[in-house]
Every structure is written in C-alpha cells, then in structure tokens.
Amino acid sequence: MAMDIRSLVLDSNKDIYSAIEEIIKKPSQDEPFYICDVSNLIWKVHNWRKLMPRVEIFFATKCNNSSIVVETFAALGLGFDCASKEEIQKILSLGVPPERIVFSNPTKLFSHLTYAAEVGVNVMTFDNEAELYKIQKYHSKAQLLLRLRCDDESARYQLGEKFGACPVTEASGLLKVAKSIGLNVIGIHFHVGCGCVNYMAYYIAIATAKKVFDTGASLGYTFKLLDIGGGYPGEGFRPLDKIAEFINKALEEHFPDNSVKIIAEPGKYCCNTAFKLVSRIHSKKVVTDHYEQKVRMYYMDVGAYNALFNILVNEYYMYRPVTIENSAQLFPSIVWGPTSDTRDRLSEKVDYLPELNIGDWLIFEEAGGYTVSITCEYNGFASPLIYTVINKEDCLLLTEKLQSPFPQDKFTSSLEAFFTGHKNPYSFRQKYF
Ligand SMILES: Cc1ncc(COP(=O)(O)O)c(C=O)c1O
C-alpha cells in the first residue's frame, strides 16, 4: 500500500473526504478500508480533559485495539483498561508503565492473573468471593477495585447481568472476606452500561460508590481510587457536556477530597467518530417481495463478521453512498454483507436508498467503536486495512509528544510516517494539554 495515503498529513484546505476520494479513485483500490482521523482522537482527549479535568482516561482497549489508536493514546499519556493478558501485553509493548493499566475484568483467567503479577499490573477489579481467593493465590500484591452493579435501564448494553456486586446486599460481605484474607482493596469501580443516555446514572452510581467507600472505611480500609467506568456517548450528535456536568457535580458533592483519584474507562467516546469505514458494492440484483414491491439487493464487501459486528445485535450504522446526490429518488433496498450468513445484512428492515450500482462506494460515518476489535475472517473476508490522516498541526504536536516519555522506535507502524521532517517543537501543546 502506498505510504503517502496510508498516513496522509492534511493541509488546512483538505479534509478527510478528500483523502477518501484520493484513495477510491486509484484504479487499483478494490478493497474496503477504514480511514482514521488521528486529529479527531486527539480532539476527543482534549475535550474530555477540558470538561472533566479531575477524571483521568484509561481507554478501554477492547473498543478499538488498532495500533494507530493505542499508540496515539499512549503518546497522549492516557492509561488503559485491559481485559486480558493479550491486551496488557500490547499496551506494555508501547512503553506504557504497568501503573497506567487497570486489569478491568472481574473474572480473570489463571494464566492472565499470573502474567499480571509478573509484569506488575496490580490494579484490577473483582465482584465475587471465588475471585478473591484466586487473586490471593496468584497475585497477592494486587490492588483491588470492587466492581459494583450500577447499570442503567437506558443503556444499550447492560453489563450488570454478567458483572458487578450489589452495593446493598453483597459489597460489605465481599470487603469483609477480602480483609480477612489480607487483600488490599483500594477502591470502587462501576460501569453504567454501554450507550447510557441517562445522565443521572453516573450521579447515582457515584453517590452509591461513596456509600461503599464508607463501608470500606468502617472495615479499616482507606480507599483512594474511584473508577467510573465506560458508557460515554460515542456518537457525534451526543456531546459529553451534560454527562460531564452531572459527574463533576457528583464528585464535588461526594468526593470533594482530591486525595481520591478518579479514573474512567471510556471506549466508544474516545474512538468512534475518528473512524470511517468505506466499502464497495460488488453485486446487485432486483427481486419482487411478497407485496409485489421491487426491492434492490446490494452486496458489499464488509458486514457483520469483518467489520460491523453490531448489526448482529440490531445496532445500525449511519451510512451513505459516496457519489450520489442527497436529493436522489429513494427505492426499497437491502444491503447485504459478503458472507453466506443471512443475518449478515445492514438492517433488519428494508432501507430506502438511491439507486446504487456495482462499483459504488458507501461511507459508514462513525465506525471506530467495537468494529476493528471484533472481527473474524468468516468465509475468508478479512478485516479492512486502516488508512490514517492527521492535520499538520496535530502531526507536529504528536511528534513532540512522542519524543518523551515514549521512545520513538517503539512506534513502528502507522505513526512512523508522520515524523519525517518535523523536528520543531510546536506551540499546540498549550492548546491541548
Ligand atoms: C469494564 C469495561 N470498561 C469500559 C468499557 C467501555 O465501554 P464504552 O465503550 O461504552 O465506553 C467496557 C465495555 O464493554 C467494559 O466492559
């Protein structure tokens, strides 16, 4: 693949769509691809820090484990939430110190726990008694966060059915067991559920966490860490501002003492809008349905298994054809993914789309969350490659950032191409950090 496009530095008069056009007009370009706007990743971090200066980001690696994302976030000094040995290995390999990793999986594999002990990843979550005994045996120096069940009804994915101890009926008992076997519990963790749209959920969860902090104190613990999990909006049309307001207020009221460190594990918020997925229609047919209606059927090169996993659980993506006018006439249509699975279709219902043709490209606008990291090569269709773009100023900023504290030779993949010829420190540090 040509390096000039793989890592394109954009002048101010160019945007990401011009980069997409540049890629798709190459006659050799036949495969689907992602395009990642690194400047958007940087902006998301900047925006979070501006809105919630007290809350440090520990990016949820599971949401997007591509090199470009984790390298950029490592360069910006973020911490990471890792769920497994492999994720921990990946993050450590970037030069991120183990103290900036939280092993945020309340039910861990033995070998992963042993590995965490070996490499000094000590902060980890738990929500049950058996896990405590396991931790005592395999990682007795662990610093534990009790995960509370705090999921909100509004969340698209409620995680509480699987993880989290009830703050009322279970928390105190678990803390007593931890104390009795000499484990060090240092704080509380919760996750209100992915795609939570109820701002109050965070407020209530923080207030609940405070009560369990008090229970901990009554048992002789001094908790010093509160991890307010993930669930923050990943869609561009849902800003973070309102949630941040509720979180800041709850922290002021319940955790006014700055000696308690506050971290969060946003996934989709950090990386969803930075990615676009660009896919091509390779086949087409027109059928007549039960209502004698003509339905256009399009077959494209990405689907549930190589990129858009969430269509299997009825989550839909915003997409549009690259070249067709907005005002074009719409027809009933079904867009299929490339595999043999009939569930591999973009939407359960019939969509209304302009007339499309074989060879047309579709852009999926916000495709950075739980796409790249959840793929398999079912039927032999590979996960699309990732092109990256960044604007000139951010490129200079990252160059400067990467010189310290992360050794530049660790960043061997996609970021490398940004660094040629940009030696001067740049004043954007002021703007973002
Ligand atoms: C423990 C944990 N933290 C953070 C996240 C990230 O959630 P989101 O992408 O909704 O911010 C998840 C998602 O499943 C999770 O399980």
GROMACS .gro file of C-alpha atoms and ligand atoms in nm:
model
  449
    1MET     CA    1   0.000   0.000   0.000
    2ALA     CA    2   0.128   0.347  -0.085
    3MET     CA    3   0.270   0.522   0.221
    4ASP     CA    4   0.153   0.864   0.105
    5ILE     CA    5  -0.207   0.764   0.164
    6ARG     CA    6  -0.153   0.520   0.446
    7SER     CA    7  -0.051   0.820   0.656
    8LEU     CA    8  -0.165   1.140   0.497
    9VAL     CA    9  -0.090   1.473   0.663
   10LEU     CA   10  -0.369   1.709   0.570
   11ASP     CA   11  -0.324   2.078   0.490
   12SER     CA   12  -0.590   2.306   0.626
   13ASN     CA   13  -0.767   2.320   0.289
   14LYS     CA   14  -0.817   1.941   0.279
   15ASP     CA   15  -1.048   1.723   0.481
   16ILE     CA   16  -1.094   1.354   0.541
   17TYR     CA   17  -1.338   1.324   0.250
   18SER     CA   18  -1.077   1.449   0.007
   19ALA     CA   19  -0.847   1.176   0.141
   20ILE     CA   20  -1.122   0.918   0.083
   21GLU     CA   21  -1.170   1.041  -0.271
   22GLU     CA   22  -0.799   1.020  -0.332
   23ILE     CA   23  -0.796   0.660  -0.218
   24ILE     CA   24  -1.101   0.539  -0.409
   25LYS     CA   25  -1.008   0.699  -0.736
   26LYS     CA   26  -0.697   0.479  -0.761
   27PRO     CA   27  -0.778   0.210  -1.017
   28SER     CA   28  -0.601  -0.050  -0.802
   29GLN     CA   29  -0.821   0.024  -0.498
   30ASP     CA   30  -1.067  -0.260  -0.476
   31GLU     CA   31  -1.077  -0.345  -0.106
   32PRO     CA   32  -1.284  -0.187   0.171
   33PHE     CA   33  -1.089   0.027   0.417
   34TYR     CA   34  -1.115   0.230   0.733
   35ILE     CA   35  -0.985   0.581   0.749
   36CYS     CA   36  -0.884   0.705   1.091
   37ASP     CA   37  -0.866   1.076   1.163
   38VAL     CA   38  -0.596   1.099   1.430
   39SER     CA   39  -0.683   1.465   1.488
   40ASN     CA   40  -1.028   1.353   1.599
   41LEU     CA   41  -0.873   1.111   1.850
   42ILE     CA   42  -0.663   1.398   1.985
   43TRP     CA   43  -0.962   1.631   2.000
   44LYS     CA   44  -1.167   1.376   2.196
   45VAL     CA   45  -0.897   1.355   2.463
   46HIS     CA   46  -0.863   1.731   2.471
   47ASN     CA   47  -1.240   1.773   2.505
   48TRP     CA   48  -1.262   1.519   2.789
   49ARG     CA   49  -0.977   1.686   2.978
   50LYS     CA   50  -1.142   2.023   2.937
   51LEU     CA   51  -1.484   1.902   3.057
   52MET     CA   52  -1.368   1.670   3.338
   53PRO     CA   53  -1.019   1.775   3.442
   54ARG     CA   54  -1.028   1.559   3.752
   55VAL     CA   55  -1.112   1.236   3.568
   56GLU     CA   56  -0.819   1.058   3.402
   57ILE     CA   57  -0.889   0.848   3.095
   58PHE     CA   58  -0.797   0.479   3.099
   59PHE     CA   59  -0.901   0.395   2.744
   60ALA     CA   60  -1.096   0.068   2.708
   61THR     CA   61  -0.863  -0.123   2.476
   62LYS     CA   62  -1.140  -0.367   2.385
   63CYS     CA   63  -1.323  -0.092   2.200
   64ASN     CA   64  -1.052  -0.044   1.937
   65ASN     CA   65  -0.718  -0.219   1.967
   66SER     CA   66  -0.567  -0.093   1.640
   67SER     CA   67  -0.209   0.030   1.659
   68ILE     CA   68  -0.298   0.378   1.546
   69VAL     CA   69  -0.547   0.422   1.831
   70VAL     CA   70  -0.346   0.275   2.116
   71GLU     CA   71  -0.023   0.439   2.002
   72THR     CA   72  -0.188   0.779   1.978
   73PHE     CA   73  -0.347   0.745   2.320
   74ALA     CA   74  -0.022   0.620   2.471
   75ALA     CA   75   0.153   0.922   2.323
   76LEU     CA   76  -0.107   1.150   2.481
   77GLY     CA   77  -0.033   0.996   2.822
   78LEU     CA   78  -0.359   0.805   2.869
   79GLY     CA   79  -0.395   0.498   3.086
   80PHE     CA   80  -0.558   0.179   2.957
   81ASP     CA   81  -0.829  -0.059   3.067
   82CYS     CA   82  -0.725  -0.411   2.965
   83ALA     CA   83  -0.939  -0.723   2.988
   84SER     CA   84  -0.681  -0.993   2.915
   85LYS     CA   85  -0.316  -1.090   2.901
   86GLU     CA   86  -0.301  -1.012   2.531
   87GLU     CA   87  -0.434  -0.660   2.577
   88ILE     CA   88  -0.191  -0.599   2.863
   89GLN     CA   89   0.100  -0.725   2.650
   90LYS     CA   90   0.002  -0.497   2.367
   91ILE     CA   91  -0.016  -0.188   2.587
   92LEU     CA   92   0.307  -0.264   2.774
   93SER     CA   93   0.483  -0.310   2.440
   94LEU     CA   94   0.414   0.059   2.368
   95GLY     CA   95   0.624   0.161   2.667
   96VAL     CA   96   0.322   0.237   2.885
   97PRO     CA   97   0.416   0.169   3.250
   98PRO     CA   98   0.215  -0.103   3.431
   99GLU     CA   99   0.079   0.155   3.677
  100ARG     CA  100  -0.115   0.307   3.389
  101ILE     CA  101  -0.308  -0.013   3.328
  102VAL     CA  102  -0.619  -0.132   3.508
  103PHE     CA  103  -0.695  -0.501   3.461
  104SER     CA  104  -1.065  -0.436   3.441
  105ASN     CA  105  -1.211  -0.782   3.423
  106PRO     CA  106  -1.381  -0.911   3.738
  107THR     CA  107  -1.339  -1.277   3.631
  108LYS     CA  108  -0.984  -1.340   3.517
  109LEU     CA  109  -0.813  -1.645   3.367
  110PHE     CA  110  -0.547  -1.800   3.595
  111SER     CA  111  -0.264  -1.752   3.348
  112HIS     CA  112  -0.366  -1.392   3.285
  113LEU     CA  113  -0.359  -1.323   3.656
  114THR     CA  114  -0.014  -1.479   3.692
  115TYR     CA  115   0.106  -1.272   3.397
  116ALA     CA  116  -0.031  -0.952   3.555
  117ALA     CA  117   0.165  -1.036   3.873
  118GLU     CA  118   0.485  -1.096   3.671
  119VAL     CA  119   0.468  -0.766   3.485
  120GLY     CA  120   0.348  -0.555   3.779
  121VAL     CA  121  -0.006  -0.479   3.663
  122ASN     CA  122  -0.156  -0.458   4.008
  123VAL     CA  123  -0.480  -0.264   3.986
  124MET     CA  124  -0.767  -0.497   3.900
  125THR     CA  125  -1.137  -0.543   3.957
  126PHE     CA  126  -1.334  -0.821   4.128
  127ASP     CA  127  -1.701  -0.881   4.208
  128ASN     CA  128  -1.717  -1.221   4.377
  129GLU     CA  129  -1.569  -1.427   4.656
  130ALA     CA  130  -1.408  -1.701   4.447
  131GLU     CA  131  -1.213  -1.436   4.255
  132LEU     CA  132  -1.073  -1.305   4.582
  133TYR     CA  133  -0.929  -1.646   4.671
  134LYS     CA  134  -0.790  -1.678   4.320
  135ILE     CA  135  -0.624  -1.338   4.345
  136GLN     CA  136  -0.483  -1.424   4.686
  137LYS     CA  137  -0.321  -1.734   4.537
  138TYR     CA  138  -0.190  -1.590   4.209
  139HIS     CA  139  -0.141  -1.219   4.272
  140SER     CA  140  -0.145  -1.142   4.642
  141LYS     CA  141   0.003  -0.793   4.588
  142ALA     CA  142  -0.293  -0.687   4.376
  143GLN     CA  143  -0.465  -0.355   4.445
  144LEU     CA  144  -0.832  -0.428   4.412
  145LEU     CA  145  -1.134  -0.236   4.296
  146LEU     CA  146  -1.471  -0.377   4.394
  147ARG     CA  147  -1.696  -0.364   4.089
  148LEU     CA  148  -2.047  -0.257   4.177
  149ARG     CA  149  -2.355  -0.337   3.977
  150CYS     CA  150  -2.484   0.003   3.873
  151ASP     CA  151  -2.615  -0.034   3.521
  152ASP     CA  152  -2.883   0.197   3.397
  153GLU     CA  153  -3.201   0.095   3.216
  154SER     CA  154  -3.131   0.338   2.935
  155ALA     CA  155  -2.805   0.166   2.839
  156ARG     CA  156  -2.795  -0.014   2.508
  157TYR     CA  157  -2.582  -0.291   2.661
  158GLN     CA  158  -2.642  -0.351   3.028
  159LEU     CA  159  -2.343  -0.525   3.173
  160GLY     CA  160  -2.487  -0.583   3.522
  161GLU     CA  161  -2.641  -0.917   3.441
  162LYS     CA  162  -2.289  -1.052   3.398
  163PHE     CA  163  -2.070  -0.835   3.621
  164GLY     CA  164  -2.092  -0.632   3.939
  165ALA     CA  165  -2.175  -0.692   4.302
  166CYS     CA  166  -2.493  -0.549   4.451
  167PRO     CA  167  -2.391  -0.242   4.655
  168VAL     CA  168  -2.657  -0.316   4.918
  169THR     CA  169  -2.655  -0.692   4.965
  170GLU     CA  170  -2.308  -0.804   4.854
  171ALA     CA  171  -2.048  -0.527   4.879
  172SER     CA  172  -1.992  -0.534   5.253
  173GLY     CA  173  -1.962  -0.914   5.269
  174LEU     CA  174  -1.704  -0.917   4.990
  175LEU     CA  175  -1.498  -0.646   5.155
  176LYS     CA  176  -1.502  -0.844   5.480
  177VAL     CA  177  -1.374  -1.156   5.301
  178ALA     CA  178  -1.101  -0.952   5.127
  179LYS     CA  179  -0.995  -0.808   5.462
  180SER     CA  180  -0.995  -1.147   5.631
  181ILE     CA  181  -0.755  -1.296   5.374
  182GLY     CA  182  -0.522  -0.995   5.374
  183LEU     CA  183  -0.605  -0.848   5.033
  184ASN     CA  184  -0.562  -0.481   4.961
  185VAL     CA  185  -0.882  -0.322   4.830
  186ILE     CA  186  -0.808   0.033   4.717
  187GLY     CA  187  -1.137   0.150   4.571
  188ILE     CA  188  -1.454   0.104   4.374
  189HIS     CA  189  -1.538   0.052   4.009
  190PHE     CA  190  -1.868   0.064   3.823
  191HIS     CA  191  -1.995   0.067   3.466
  192VAL     CA  192  -2.341   0.213   3.400
  193GLY     CA  193  -2.371   0.020   3.071
  194CYS     CA  194  -2.263   0.094   2.715
  195GLY     CA  195  -2.454   0.366   2.535
  196CYS     CA  196  -2.610   0.502   2.854
  197VAL     CA  197  -2.821   0.811   2.781
  198ASN     CA  198  -2.938   0.885   3.135
  199TYR     CA  199  -2.709   1.150   3.282
  200MET     CA  200  -2.836   1.077   3.631
  201ALA     CA  201  -2.699   0.720   3.609
  202TYR     CA  202  -2.346   0.847   3.672
  203TYR     CA  203  -2.460   1.075   3.952
  204ILE     CA  204  -2.642   0.790   4.127
  205ALA     CA  205  -2.354   0.546   4.075
  206ILE     CA  206  -2.101   0.793   4.222
  207ALA     CA  207  -2.326   0.852   4.525
  208THR     CA  208  -2.358   0.474   4.567
  209ALA     CA  209  -1.981   0.432   4.540
  210LYS     CA  210  -1.938   0.684   4.819
  211LYS     CA  211  -2.155   0.472   5.049
  212VAL     CA  212  -1.933   0.171   4.977
  213PHE     CA  213  -1.623   0.386   5.040
  214ASP     CA  214  -1.772   0.449   5.385
  215THR     CA  215  -1.834   0.076   5.437
  216GLY     CA  216  -1.470   0.016   5.343
  217ALA     CA  217  -1.358   0.276   5.599
  218SER     CA  218  -1.564   0.106   5.870
  219LEU     CA  219  -1.373  -0.216   5.794
  220GLY     CA  220  -1.035  -0.046   5.818
  221TYR     CA  221  -0.969   0.026   5.451
  222THR     CA  222  -0.866   0.367   5.316
  223PHE     CA  223  -0.988   0.369   4.959
  224LYS     CA  224  -0.803   0.602   4.724
  225LEU     CA  225  -0.931   0.520   4.374
  226LEU     CA  226  -1.271   0.554   4.211
  227ASP     CA  227  -1.308   0.415   3.859
  228ILE     CA  228  -1.625   0.546   3.694
  229GLY     CA  229  -1.610   0.300   3.403
  230GLY     CA  230  -1.731   0.347   3.047
  231GLY     CA  231  -2.061   0.407   2.868
  232TYR     CA  232  -1.995   0.765   2.749
  233PRO     CA  233  -2.154   0.867   2.419
  234GLY     CA  234  -1.965   0.770   2.107
  235GLU     CA  235  -2.196   0.938   1.859
  236GLY     CA  236  -2.105   1.281   1.727
  237PHE     CA  237  -2.456   1.417   1.784
  238ARG     CA  238  -2.449   1.335   2.156
  239PRO     CA  239  -2.199   1.562   2.327
  240LEU     CA  240  -2.024   1.479   2.651
  241ASP     CA  241  -2.102   1.813   2.815
  242LYS     CA  242  -2.418   1.720   3.002
  243ILE     CA  243  -2.285   1.393   3.141
  244ALA     CA  244  -1.966   1.575   3.245
  245GLU     CA  245  -2.177   1.830   3.433
  246PHE     CA  246  -2.351   1.556   3.633
  247ILE     CA  247  -2.025   1.372   3.701
  248ASN     CA  248  -1.844   1.687   3.816
  249LYS     CA  249  -2.134   1.774   4.044
  250ALA     CA  250  -2.146   1.424   4.193
  251LEU     CA  251  -1.769   1.427   4.250
  252GLU     CA  252  -1.783   1.767   4.417
  253GLU     CA  253  -2.060   1.650   4.647
  254HIS     CA  254  -1.940   1.302   4.730
  255PHE     CA  255  -1.565   1.305   4.669
  256PRO     CA  256  -1.455   1.662   4.744
  257ASP     CA  257  -1.121   1.538   4.874
  258ASN     CA  258  -0.866   1.534   4.592
  259SER     CA  259  -0.670   1.257   4.760
  260VAL     CA  260  -0.916   1.016   4.597
  261LYS     CA  261  -0.800   0.965   4.240
  262ILE     CA  262  -1.075   0.943   3.979
  263ILE     CA  263  -1.034   0.747   3.659
  264ALA     CA  264  -1.275   0.638   3.384
  265GLU     CA  265  -1.266   0.373   3.112
  266PRO     CA  266  -1.429   0.534   2.809
  267GLY     CA  267  -1.419   0.326   2.492
  268LYS     CA  268  -1.662   0.440   2.227
  269TYR     CA  269  -1.641   0.806   2.331
  270CYS     CA  270  -1.269   0.813   2.251
  271CYS     CA  271  -1.255   0.646   1.913
  272ASN     CA  272  -1.593   0.609   1.743
  273THR     CA  273  -1.611   0.933   1.546
  274ALA     CA  274  -1.247   0.916   1.437
  275PHE     CA  275  -1.312   0.623   1.203
  276LYS     CA  276  -1.499   0.597   0.878
  277LEU     CA  277  -1.544   0.267   0.703
  278VAL     CA  278  -1.551   0.280   0.326
  279SER     CA  279  -1.696  -0.019   0.149
  280ARG     CA  280  -1.785  -0.114  -0.206
  281ILE     CA  281  -2.086  -0.272  -0.368
  282HIS     CA  282  -1.972  -0.567  -0.573
  283SER     CA  283  -2.303  -0.727  -0.674
  284LYS     CA  284  -2.665  -0.629  -0.724
  285LYS     CA  285  -2.998  -0.783  -0.810
  286VAL     CA  286  -3.362  -0.673  -0.806
  287VAL     CA  287  -3.628  -0.902  -0.656
  288THR     CA  288  -4.004  -0.878  -0.609
  289ASP     CA  289  -4.117  -0.920  -0.247
  290HIS     CA  290  -4.444  -1.058  -0.100
  291TYR     CA  291  -4.616  -0.723  -0.157
  292GLU     CA  292  -4.524  -0.717  -0.524
  293GLN     CA  293  -4.274  -0.446  -0.441
  294LYS     CA  294  -3.945  -0.433  -0.625
  295VAL     CA  295  -3.654  -0.447  -0.380
  296ARG     CA  296  -3.300  -0.367  -0.480
  297MET     CA  297  -3.049  -0.602  -0.319
  298TYR     CA  298  -2.691  -0.483  -0.287
  299TYR     CA  299  -2.397  -0.696  -0.176
  300MET     CA  300  -2.099  -0.519  -0.027
  301ASP     CA  301  -1.756  -0.620   0.090
  302VAL     CA  302  -1.799  -0.551   0.462
  303GLY     CA  303  -2.051  -0.696   0.702
  304ALA     CA  304  -2.108  -0.841   1.045
  305TYR     CA  305  -1.801  -1.061   1.051
  306ASN     CA  306  -1.522  -0.847   0.913
  307ALA     CA  307  -1.626  -0.505   1.049
  308LEU     CA  308  -1.983  -0.436   1.159
  309PHE     CA  309  -2.038  -0.696   1.429
  310ASN     CA  310  -2.307  -0.494   1.600
  311ILE     CA  311  -2.555  -0.540   1.318
  312LEU     CA  312  -2.600  -0.892   1.462
  313VAL     CA  313  -2.742  -0.732   1.776
  314ASN     CA  314  -2.956  -0.483   1.589
  315GLU     CA  315  -2.729  -0.183   1.616
  316TYR     CA  316  -2.729   0.019   1.300
  317TYR     CA  317  -2.471   0.241   1.140
  318MET     CA  318  -2.510   0.572   0.963
  319TYR     CA  319  -2.404   0.526   0.607
  320ARG     CA  320  -2.433   0.696   0.274
  321PRO     CA  321  -2.317   0.649  -0.081
  322VAL     CA  322  -2.007   0.849  -0.169
  323THR     CA  323  -2.114   0.988  -0.501
  324ILE     CA  324  -2.495   1.009  -0.506
  325GLU     CA  325  -2.678   1.340  -0.457
  326ASN     CA  326  -2.882   1.372  -0.138
  327SER     CA  327  -3.186   1.464  -0.342
  328ALA     CA  328  -3.185   1.143  -0.549
  329GLN     CA  329  -3.502   0.933  -0.562
  330LEU     CA  330  -3.517   0.656  -0.298
  331PHE     CA  331  -3.604   0.288  -0.353
  332PRO     CA  332  -3.668  -0.002  -0.114
  333SER     CA  333  -3.332  -0.172  -0.073
  334ILE     CA  334  -3.148  -0.432   0.131
  335VAL     CA  335  -2.775  -0.409   0.178
  336TRP     CA  336  -2.604  -0.741   0.250
  337GLY     CA  337  -2.262  -0.820   0.390
  338PRO     CA  338  -2.034  -1.050   0.192
  339THR     CA  339  -2.074  -1.378   0.384
  340SER     CA  340  -2.315  -1.669   0.343
  341ASP     CA  341  -2.500  -1.577   0.665
  342THR     CA  342  -2.846  -1.427   0.600
  343ARG     CA  343  -2.816  -1.230   0.926
  344ASP     CA  344  -2.524  -1.051   0.765
  345ARG     CA  345  -2.735  -0.757   0.644
  346LEU     CA  346  -2.720  -0.394   0.737
  347SER     CA  347  -3.066  -0.357   0.873
  348GLU     CA  348  -3.348  -0.591   0.963
  349LYS     CA  349  -3.596  -0.372   0.779
  350VAL     CA  350  -3.592  -0.266   0.418
  351ASP     CA  351  -3.394   0.058   0.376
  352TYR     CA  352  -3.474   0.341   0.137
  353LEU     CA  353  -3.172   0.426  -0.074
  354PRO     CA  354  -3.092   0.598  -0.401
  355GLU     CA  355  -3.026   0.374  -0.698
  356LEU     CA  356  -2.681   0.225  -0.646
  357ASN     CA  357  -2.463   0.037  -0.887
  358ILE     CA  358  -2.190  -0.220  -0.880
  359GLY     CA  359  -1.865  -0.041  -0.801
  360ASP     CA  360  -2.029   0.235  -0.591
  361TRP     CA  361  -1.871   0.313  -0.255
  362LEU     CA  362  -2.055   0.357   0.076
  363ILE     CA  363  -1.920   0.551   0.374
  364PHE     CA  364  -2.005   0.441   0.727
  365GLU     CA  365  -1.960   0.760   0.920
  366GLU     CA  366  -1.883   0.664   1.279
  367ALA     CA  367  -1.718   0.327   1.277
  368GLY     CA  368  -1.438   0.329   1.534
  369GLY     CA  369  -1.607   0.157   1.827
  370TYR     CA  370  -1.629  -0.223   1.851
  371THR     CA  371  -1.556  -0.275   1.481
  372VAL     CA  372  -1.183  -0.320   1.428
  373SER     CA  373  -1.154  -0.513   1.755
  374ILE     CA  374  -1.445  -0.754   1.693
  375THR     CA  375  -1.378  -0.928   1.366
  376CYS     CA  376  -1.314  -1.272   1.235
  377GLU     CA  377  -1.239  -1.387   0.884
  378TYR     CA  378  -1.559  -1.586   0.839
  379ASN     CA  379  -1.587  -1.702   0.476
  380GLY     CA  380  -1.239  -1.559   0.419
  381PHE     CA  381  -1.331  -1.190   0.423
  382ALA     CA  382  -1.053  -1.004   0.604
  383SER     CA  383  -1.082  -0.705   0.834
  384PRO     CA  384  -1.032  -0.388   0.626
  385LEU     CA  385  -0.700  -0.207   0.638
  386ILE     CA  386  -0.675   0.124   0.819
  387TYR     CA  387  -0.552   0.439   0.647
  388THR     CA  388  -0.473   0.733   0.870
  389VAL     CA  389  -0.498   1.106   0.826
  390ILE     CA  390  -0.392   1.382   1.060
  391ASN     CA  391  -0.380   1.758   1.022
  392LYS     CA  392  -0.042   1.927   1.008
  393GLU     CA  393  -0.058   2.093   1.348
  394ASP     CA  394  -0.156   1.774   1.529
  395CYS     CA  395   0.115   1.588   1.347
  396LEU     CA  396   0.374   1.829   1.487
  397LEU     CA  397   0.220   1.804   1.830
  398LEU     CA  398   0.238   1.427   1.834
  399THR     CA  399   0.592   1.431   1.706
  400GLU     CA  400   0.688   1.637   2.003
  401LYS     CA  401   0.489   1.421   2.241
  402LEU     CA  402   0.642   1.102   2.121
  403GLN     CA  403   0.999   1.213   2.186
  404SER     CA  404   0.925   1.186   2.553
  405PRO     CA  405   0.840   0.985   2.751
  406PHE     CA  406   0.781   0.717   2.486
  407PRO     CA  407   1.083   0.611   2.282
  408GLN     CA  408   1.010   0.680   1.920
  409ASP     CA  409   1.140   0.344   1.799
  410LYS     CA  410   0.853   0.176   1.982
  411PHE     CA  411   0.612   0.339   1.739
  412THR     CA  412   0.699   0.141   1.438
  413SER     CA  413   0.374   0.115   1.248
  414SER     CA  414   0.140   0.372   1.108
  415LEU     CA  415   0.251   0.670   1.314
  416GLU     CA  416   0.607   0.644   1.198
  417ALA     CA  417   0.540   0.809   0.868
  418PHE     CA  418   0.424   1.128   1.040
  419PHE     CA  419   0.758   1.202   1.190
  420THR     CA  420   0.983   1.264   0.899
  421GLY     CA  421   1.088   1.622   0.864
  422HIS     CA  422   0.903   1.763   1.166
  423LYS     CA  423   1.169   1.847   1.419
  424ASN     CA  424   1.048   2.170   1.575
  425PRO     CA  425   0.857   2.176   1.900
  426TYR     CA  426   0.515   2.317   1.837
  427SER     CA  427   0.304   2.550   2.042
  428PHE     CA  428  -0.012   2.336   2.013
  429ARG     CA  429   0.088   2.174   2.341
  430GLN     CA  430  -0.071   2.478   2.504
  431LYS     CA  431  -0.391   2.432   2.316
  432TYR     CA  432  -0.450   2.070   2.401
  433PHE     CA  433  -0.269   1.983   2.721
  434LIG     C1  434  -1.515  -0.293   3.205
  434LIG     C2  435  -1.544  -0.206   3.087
  434LIG     N1  436  -1.493  -0.082   3.086
  434LIG     C3  437  -1.514   0.002   2.981
  434LIG     C4  438  -1.588  -0.038   2.872
  434LIG     C5  439  -1.607   0.059   2.760
  434LIG     O1  440  -1.741   0.094   2.744
  434LIG     P1  441  -1.785   0.209   2.641
  434LIG     O2  442  -1.727   0.176   2.509
  434LIG     O3  443  -1.932   0.203   2.644
  434LIG     O4  444  -1.732   0.340   2.695
  434LIG     C6  445  -1.645  -0.167   2.870
  434LIG     C7  446  -1.727  -0.213   2.757
  434LIG     O5  447  -1.773  -0.325   2.749
  434LIG     C8  448  -1.623  -0.253   2.980
  434LIG     O6  449  -1.674  -0.378   2.984
   0.00000   0.00000   0.00000
